[in-house]
Amino acid sequence: MSTVVVTGGTRGLGLGMVRALLERGHRVALCGTNTARIDELRPQLSEAALIMSADVTDRASLQALWDATVDRFGKVDVWINNAGVSHDRTPLWQLPAEQARNVVETNLLGVLHGSAVAMAGMAAAGGGHVWNMEGLGSDGRTVAGLATYGASKRGVTYLTNALAKEVPAGVSVGLLSPGMVVTDLLTHGYADPDELAKARKVFNILADKVETVAPWLAERAVSHTRNGAHVRWLTTPKVIGRFLTAPVRRRDLFAE
């Protein structure tokens, strides 16, 4: 049994991993910033879950999450920096400064703070593993209108690879790459219905639902904890295979 912390664990893929981990008998601490959502979720989760409000852009807030987890469960084995946000699909020069700041602070600074808190705590406790979540842009691919989001995720990949070279004894770090997952982040920011319709055609080929990806990632998050690990759901062979079989698979991930 492991104790796992999941930031941004109150919705989407994060919540999916939380549920999968709990179902497998692990103890989980999760956080979010929406207090109403936290109150709604609390009675839905088992006693093996600790849910609290924490702002990943504030290191002291994440330190409080670490301390509360250790107080409740005695240790932290795995820390997953999952919290992330996107922005409207628009050229950088038209993107409001506040949106750009929110994305960079959450996606990159949040991972930096979470990694620092977890690595320091794990070094003092004798070991543990930190996972950072990749996203569009991590592999260098660029998409018009998502420059800020992509840059933040590219930074996460560099940060993680650099951390793998400086982790303290007993501590390891790696990357989780979920591919395309049907959450609000995937379809966020499409102002043109025609553009969204075109995008959905690709999503129906390459994307998967949370309930498909989350259990797979959760299992590997507690079992593939070597330093520099890179766990990928949507591999290149899988992408090729899905395009080849798309005419006969005919999936509709967005059907009500």
XYZ file of C-alpha atoms in Angstrom:
256
model
C 0.000 0.000 0.000
C 1.371 3.411 -0.982
C 0.498 6.925 0.086
C 0.051 9.144 -2.967
C -0.499 12.898 -3.270
C -2.326 14.176 -6.370
C -2.474 17.911 -6.973
C -5.418 19.044 -9.052
C -7.143 15.871 -7.951
C -10.700 17.202 -7.699
C -11.592 16.946 -11.392
C -10.714 15.375 -14.717
C -7.772 13.023 -15.035
C -6.551 13.854 -11.535
C -9.810 12.713 -9.960
C -9.792 9.646 -12.181
C -6.368 8.666 -10.856
C -7.484 9.349 -7.290
C -10.447 6.996 -7.658
C -8.301 4.321 -9.327
C -5.687 4.501 -6.576
C -8.304 4.250 -3.836
C -9.906 1.261 -5.559
C -6.497 -0.462 -5.511
C -6.136 0.017 -1.767
C -3.770 2.977 -1.709
C -4.098 6.029 0.518
C -4.488 9.303 -1.342
C -4.242 12.992 -0.512
C -5.687 15.311 -3.129
C -6.133 19.022 -3.455
C -7.906 21.654 -5.496
C -8.827 25.315 -5.196
C -12.622 25.125 -5.590
C -13.926 24.783 -2.032
C -17.464 24.000 -3.174
C -16.137 21.143 -5.300
C -14.071 19.876 -2.365
C -17.136 19.864 -0.100
C -19.086 18.001 -2.781
C -16.402 15.338 -3.217
C -15.524 14.736 0.425
C -18.468 12.391 1.219
C -17.948 10.542 -2.076
C -14.421 9.391 -1.253
C -13.341 6.686 1.167
C -11.665 7.165 4.536
C -8.371 6.434 2.785
C -8.598 9.859 1.142
C -7.544 13.238 2.484
C -8.972 16.141 0.503
C -8.095 19.761 1.141
C -7.744 23.143 -0.496
C -4.266 24.035 -1.741
C -2.917 26.548 -4.243
C -0.061 25.047 -6.247
C 1.300 28.506 -7.068
C 2.033 29.020 -3.360
C 4.799 26.820 -1.974
C 3.626 27.303 1.596
C 0.209 25.951 0.597
C 1.805 22.818 -0.852
C 3.964 22.440 2.244
C 0.741 22.450 4.260
C -0.578 19.673 1.996
C 2.581 17.642 2.593
C 2.397 18.171 6.360
C -1.290 17.238 6.514
C -0.644 14.073 4.510
C 2.203 12.991 6.775
C 0.115 13.789 9.854
C -2.747 11.655 8.523
C -0.912 8.762 6.883
C 2.604 8.901 8.305
C 4.455 9.263 5.009
C 4.312 10.159 1.323
C 5.558 7.571 -1.168
C 4.490 9.194 -4.436
C 3.702 12.818 -5.294
C 1.948 13.591 -8.604
C 2.081 17.185 -9.866
C -1.076 16.970 -11.931
C -2.715 20.402 -11.489
C -2.967 22.276 -14.774
C -5.030 24.850 -16.651
C -5.307 26.010 -20.244
C -6.289 29.271 -21.906
C -8.372 30.550 -24.796
C -7.060 29.468 -28.186
C -5.807 32.799 -29.384
C -2.509 34.321 -30.534
C -0.222 35.316 -27.706
C -0.452 38.996 -28.531
C -4.244 38.824 -28.058
C -4.152 36.718 -24.891
C -4.939 38.698 -21.723
C -1.927 38.946 -19.441
C -3.863 37.464 -16.525
C -4.684 34.304 -18.500
C -1.049 33.900 -19.543
C 0.137 34.411 -15.975
C -2.362 31.909 -14.602
C -1.287 29.209 -17.050
C 2.443 29.655 -16.471
C 2.104 29.924 -12.694
C -0.146 26.864 -12.425
C 1.447 24.589 -15.023
C 5.119 25.397 -14.507
C 5.600 27.239 -11.226
C 3.124 24.856 -9.577
C 5.183 21.855 -10.699
C 8.370 23.555 -9.541
C 6.911 24.254 -6.094
C 5.383 20.803 -5.779
C 8.631 19.129 -6.777
C 10.629 21.209 -4.304
C 8.284 20.439 -1.405
C 8.033 16.733 -2.199
C 11.743 16.190 -2.864
C 12.778 17.949 0.335
C 10.268 15.961 2.378
C 11.197 12.682 0.737
C 14.912 13.311 1.219
C 14.312 13.815 4.944
C 12.108 10.725 5.141
C 14.474 8.455 3.225
C 12.909 8.267 -0.235
C 9.965 8.652 -2.583
C 9.038 9.418 -6.182
C 7.751 12.577 -7.874
C 5.738 12.501 -11.105
C 5.198 15.531 -13.331
C 2.413 15.580 -15.906
C 3.212 16.277 -19.552
C 0.826 17.851 -22.051
C 0.635 19.406 -25.473
C 3.980 21.030 -26.218
C 6.052 18.679 -24.075
C 7.408 16.911 -27.150
C 8.148 20.168 -28.975
C 5.026 20.088 -31.131
C 3.550 23.543 -31.664
C -0.105 24.497 -32.098
C -1.197 27.980 -33.132
C -3.184 29.708 -30.410
C -1.700 27.604 -27.601
C 1.767 29.125 -27.381
C 1.588 29.862 -23.662
C 0.139 26.490 -22.674
C 2.604 24.610 -24.871
C 5.549 26.594 -23.530
C 4.512 25.833 -19.953
C 4.354 22.092 -20.670
C 7.640 22.151 -22.577
C 9.122 23.727 -19.476
C 7.742 20.922 -17.304
C 9.566 18.343 -19.400
C 12.862 20.213 -19.208
C 12.428 20.784 -15.477
C 11.798 17.092 -14.837
C 14.771 15.931 -16.894
C 16.958 18.407 -15.028
C 15.602 17.296 -11.643
C 16.474 13.690 -12.503
C 20.125 14.764 -12.477
C 19.971 16.471 -9.084
C 17.600 14.404 -6.954
C 18.807 13.621 -3.432
C 19.645 10.059 -2.455
C 16.612 7.777 -2.364
C 14.393 10.186 -4.311
C 13.415 9.760 -7.964
C 11.447 11.784 -10.494
C 9.708 11.020 -13.779
C 7.165 12.070 -16.387
C 3.603 10.879 -16.925
C 2.305 11.432 -20.454
C -1.446 10.791 -20.670
C -1.891 11.686 -24.342
C -5.264 13.128 -25.323
C -7.864 12.690 -22.596
C -11.463 13.854 -22.885
C -11.626 16.547 -20.209
C -12.493 20.227 -20.212
C -8.848 21.007 -21.014
C -9.019 19.126 -24.318
C -11.917 21.093 -25.787
C -11.300 24.396 -23.990
C -11.115 27.628 -25.942
C -12.631 26.762 -29.314
C -14.559 29.892 -30.293
C -15.419 28.620 -33.796
C -17.874 25.665 -33.828
C -16.485 24.504 -37.183
C -12.952 24.382 -35.779
C -14.208 22.405 -32.789
C -15.990 19.962 -35.103
C -12.762 19.402 -37.050
C -10.814 18.935 -33.840
C -13.314 16.397 -32.546
C -12.689 14.218 -35.605
C -9.048 13.949 -34.558
C -9.942 13.535 -30.892
C -12.234 10.631 -31.758
C -9.231 8.883 -33.298
C -6.531 9.673 -30.759
C -8.216 10.621 -27.490
C -9.545 8.418 -24.699
C -11.886 8.909 -21.772
C -10.671 9.445 -18.232
C -11.937 6.051 -17.113
C -9.712 4.394 -19.735
C -6.465 6.267 -19.100
C -6.609 6.996 -15.360
C -6.406 3.389 -14.045
C -3.495 2.631 -16.389
C -1.578 5.705 -15.234
C -2.428 5.133 -11.575
C -1.070 1.599 -11.626
C 2.222 2.714 -13.174
C 2.501 5.728 -10.890
C 3.085 3.379 -7.957
C 5.031 0.654 -9.785
C 7.329 2.382 -12.305
C 9.184 4.615 -9.872
C 12.715 4.619 -11.244
C 14.575 7.872 -11.665
C 14.037 9.393 -15.108
C 11.038 7.169 -15.858
C 8.829 8.309 -18.735
C 5.418 6.639 -18.809
C 3.520 7.238 -22.069
C -0.041 6.198 -22.796
C -0.257 7.421 -26.398
C 2.862 6.002 -28.045
C 3.851 6.498 -31.690
C 2.892 2.926 -32.688
C -0.486 3.428 -31.030
C -1.042 6.680 -32.946
C -0.208 4.995 -36.261
C -2.446 2.056 -35.482
C -5.382 4.264 -34.578
C -5.198 6.243 -37.810
C -4.987 3.007 -39.818
C -8.027 1.537 -38.077
C -10.021 4.779 -37.838
C -12.311 3.976 -40.823
C -13.597 0.846 -39.087
C -13.415 1.907 -35.414
C -15.661 4.958 -35.823
C -15.577 6.089 -32.183
C -17.673 8.954 -30.813
C -16.218 10.016 -27.481
C -18.536 13.008 -27.216
C -21.879 11.258 -27.590
C -24.286 12.030 -24.783
